[in-house]
PDB file of C-alpha atoms in Angstrom:
ATOM      1  CA  MET D   1       0.000   0.000   0.000  1.00 75.00           C
ATOM      2  CA  ILE D   2       1.075   3.552  -0.647  1.00 90.00           C
ATOM      3  CA  ASP D   3       2.246   5.535   2.387  1.00 93.00           C
ATOM      4  CA  HIS D   4       1.534   9.202   3.059  1.00 95.00           C
ATOM      5  CA  LEU D   5       5.138  10.267   2.405  1.00 96.00           C
ATOM      6  CA  TRP D   6       4.988   8.936  -1.152  1.00 93.00           C
ATOM      7  CA  VAL D   7       1.644  10.674  -1.714  1.00 95.00           C
ATOM      8  CA  VAL D   8       3.038  14.006  -0.491  1.00 96.00           C
ATOM      9  CA  GLU D   9       6.562  13.906  -1.920  1.00 95.00           C
ATOM     10  CA  GLU D  10       6.096  11.961  -5.160  1.00 92.00           C
ATOM     11  CA  TRP D  11       2.505  11.786  -6.255  1.00 93.00           C
ATOM     12  CA  LEU D  12       1.226  15.332  -5.657  1.00 95.00           C
ATOM     13  CA  PRO D  13       4.190  16.933  -7.483  1.00 94.00           C
ATOM     14  CA  SER D  14       3.803  14.447 -10.349  1.00 90.00           C
ATOM     15  CA  ILE D  15       0.256  15.667 -10.968  1.00 92.00           C
ATOM     16  CA  GLY D  16       1.207  19.319 -10.493  1.00 94.00           C
ATOM     17  CA  LEU D  17      -0.534  19.943  -7.180  1.00 96.00           C
ATOM     18  CA  ASN D  18       2.353  20.842  -4.858  1.00 96.00           C
ATOM     19  CA  GLN D  19       0.243  23.473  -3.124  1.00 97.00           C
ATOM     20  CA  TYR D  20      -1.674  20.752  -1.261  1.00 98.00           C
ATOM     21  CA  LYS D  21       1.375  19.025   0.211  1.00 98.00           C
ATOM     22  CA  GLY D  22       0.814  20.610   3.630  1.00 97.00           C
ATOM     23  CA  SER D  23      -2.811  19.569   4.010  1.00 98.00           C
ATOM     24  CA  PHE D  24      -2.148  16.065   2.679  1.00 98.00           C
ATOM     25  CA  ARG D  25       0.796  15.723   5.091  1.00 97.00           C
ATOM     26  CA  GLU D  26      -1.213  17.010   8.082  1.00 97.00           C
ATOM     27  CA  ASN D  27      -4.038  14.591   7.318  1.00 97.00           C
ATOM     28  CA  LEU D  28      -1.675  11.659   6.667  1.00 97.00           C
ATOM     29  CA  VAL D  29      -3.276  10.938   3.294  1.00 97.00           C
ATOM     30  CA  ASP D  30      -2.053   7.529   2.162  1.00 95.00           C
ATOM     31  CA  GLY D  31      -3.345   4.991  -0.357  1.00 93.00           C
ATOM     32  CA  ARG D  32      -6.226   3.898   1.865  1.00 94.00           C
ATOM     33  CA  VAL D  33      -7.383   7.493   2.292  1.00 95.00           C
ATOM     34  CA  LEU D  34      -7.014   8.221  -1.429  1.00 95.00           C
ATOM     35  CA  ASN D  35      -9.092   5.151  -2.216  1.00 93.00           C
ATOM     36  CA  SER D  36     -12.057   6.505  -0.241  1.00 95.00           C
ATOM     37  CA  LEU D  37     -11.595  10.231  -0.912  1.00 96.00           C
ATOM     38  CA  THR D  38     -14.612  12.183  -2.151  1.00 96.00           C
ATOM     39  CA  LYS D  39     -14.826  15.690  -3.571  1.00 95.00           C
ATOM     40  CA  LYS D  40     -16.551  16.783  -0.343  1.00 96.00           C
ATOM     41  CA  ASP D  41     -13.613  15.397   1.666  1.00 96.00           C
ATOM     42  CA  MET D  42     -11.208  17.306  -0.586  1.00 97.00           C
ATOM     43  CA  GLU D  43     -13.030  20.556   0.112  1.00 97.00           C
ATOM     44  CA  ARG D  44     -13.673  20.084   3.830  1.00 96.00           C
ATOM     45  CA  HIS D  45     -10.498  18.417   5.009  1.00 96.00           C
ATOM     46  CA  LEU D  46      -7.826  19.154   2.411  1.00 97.00           C
ATOM     47  CA  GLY D  47      -8.763  22.628   1.186  1.00 97.00           C
ATOM     48  CA  VAL D  48      -9.056  21.577  -2.460  1.00 98.00           C
ATOM     49  CA  ILE D  49     -11.743  23.978  -3.665  1.00 97.00           C
ATOM     50  CA  GLU D  50     -10.952  24.380  -7.379  1.00 97.00           C
ATOM     51  CA  ARG D  51     -12.925  21.915  -9.497  1.00 96.00           C
ATOM     52  CA  SER D  52     -10.048  21.402 -11.918  1.00 96.00           C
ATOM     53  CA  HIS D  53      -7.774  20.398  -9.035  1.00 97.00           C
ATOM     54  CA  GLN D  54     -10.420  18.008  -7.733  1.00 97.00           C
ATOM     55  CA  THR D  55     -10.693  16.482 -11.191  1.00 96.00           C
ATOM     56  CA  SER D  56      -6.894  16.084 -11.423  1.00 95.00           C
ATOM     57  CA  LEU D  57      -6.857  14.346  -8.064  1.00 96.00           C
ATOM     58  CA  MET D  58      -9.747  12.043  -8.967  1.00 96.00           C
ATOM     59  CA  LEU D  59      -8.122  11.072 -12.278  1.00 93.00           C
ATOM     60  CA  GLY D  60      -4.805  10.448 -10.503  1.00 92.00           C
ATOM     61  CA  ILE D  61      -6.574   8.303  -7.908  1.00 94.00           C
ATOM     62  CA  GLU D  62      -8.311   6.385 -10.688  1.00 92.00           C
ATOM     63  CA  LEU D  63      -4.939   5.617 -12.274  1.00 89.00           C
ATOM     64  CA  LEU D  64      -3.498   4.466  -8.953  1.00 90.00           C
ATOM     65  CA  ALA D  65      -6.529   2.218  -8.459  1.00 90.00           C
ATOM     66  CA  LYS D  66      -5.913   0.609 -11.868  1.00 88.00           C
ATOM     67  CA  PHE D  67      -2.532  -0.463 -10.509  1.00 85.00           C
ATOM     68  CA  ASN D  68      -4.105  -1.599  -7.209  1.00 87.00           C
ATOM     69  CA  TYR D  69      -2.068   1.045  -5.403  1.00 86.00           C
ATOM     70  CA  ASN D  70       0.998  -1.116  -6.059  1.00 84.00           C
ATOM     71  CA  LEU D  71       4.084   1.078  -6.494  1.00 81.00           C
ATOM     72  CA  GLU D  72       6.133  -1.705  -8.036  1.00 83.00           C
ATOM     73  CA  ASN D  73       3.650  -2.119 -10.890  1.00 76.00           C
ATOM     74  CA  LEU D  74       3.315   1.638 -11.274  1.00 75.00           C
ATOM     75  CA  ASN D  75       7.101   2.099 -11.414  1.00 73.00           C
ATOM     76  CA  LYS D  76       7.391  -0.627 -14.068  1.00 71.00           C
ATOM     77  CA  LYS D  77       4.770   1.154 -16.181  1.00 63.00           C
ATOM     78  CA  GLN D  78       6.539   4.515 -15.798  1.00 61.00           C
ATOM     79  CA  TRP D  79       9.888   2.943 -16.705  1.00 50.00           C
ATOM     80  CA  TYR D  80       8.378   1.361 -19.801  1.00 48.00           C
ATOM     81  CA  GLN D  81       6.739   4.622 -20.878  1.00 56.00           C
ATOM     82  CA  ARG D  82       9.999   6.554 -20.449  1.00 57.00           C
ATOM     83  CA  ARG D  83      11.853   3.940 -22.469  1.00 53.00           C
ATOM     84  CA  VAL D  84       9.270   3.984 -25.264  1.00 51.00           C
ATOM     85  CA  ARG D  85       9.195   7.786 -25.324  1.00 55.00           C
ATOM     86  CA  GLY D  86      12.986   7.887 -25.404  1.00 55.00           C
ATOM     87  CA  ASN D  87      13.085   5.494 -28.358  1.00 49.00           C
ATOM     88  CA  GLU D  88      10.381   7.450 -30.180  1.00 45.00           C
ATOM     89  CA  SER D  89      12.180  10.748 -29.749  1.00 43.00           C
ATOM     90  CA  SER D  90      15.546   9.327 -30.801  1.00 42.00           C
ATOM     91  CA  TRP D  91      13.926   7.682 -33.846  1.00 40.00           C
ATOM     92  CA  SER D  92      12.169  10.940 -34.680  1.00 41.00           C
ATOM     93  CA  VAL D  93      15.391  12.949 -34.538  1.00 41.00           C
ATOM     94  CA  LYS D  94      17.276  10.360 -36.597  1.00 44.00           C
ATOM     95  CA  HIS D  95      14.469  10.070 -39.138  1.00 41.00           C
ATOM     96  CA  THR D  96      14.175  13.868 -39.477  1.00 39.00           C
ATOM     97  CA  ARG D  97      17.937  14.235 -39.894  1.00 42.00           C
ATOM     98  CA  GLU D  98      18.003  11.547 -42.609  1.00 47.00           C
ATOM     99  CA  ASN D  99      15.199  13.219 -44.526  1.00 43.00           C
ATOM    100  CA  LEU D 100      16.886  16.632 -44.382  1.00 47.00           C
ATOM    101  CA  CYS D 101      20.150  15.379 -45.834  1.00 44.00           C
TER     102      CYS D 101
END
């Protein structure tokens, strides 16, 4: 299960919501809390008022749920995506260079 330190230090910054680190830290929001979090909870307990921020959080939670809140599986997926993106960008640069010459 995901601990509150990972949620605060890794997850929130990865979805661009650093401004909520303090309230998530104070409320010890971990994977179990994320799993049951509602928009009302976000407003009342975490100070997340903006609808777009609530939507970002809910989509991020949905993604975590797809990986059963398992960091090992999530890290494997991120590693794979970085590798694929890296290969695509290097192919794109090489292909563009070949076509220009």
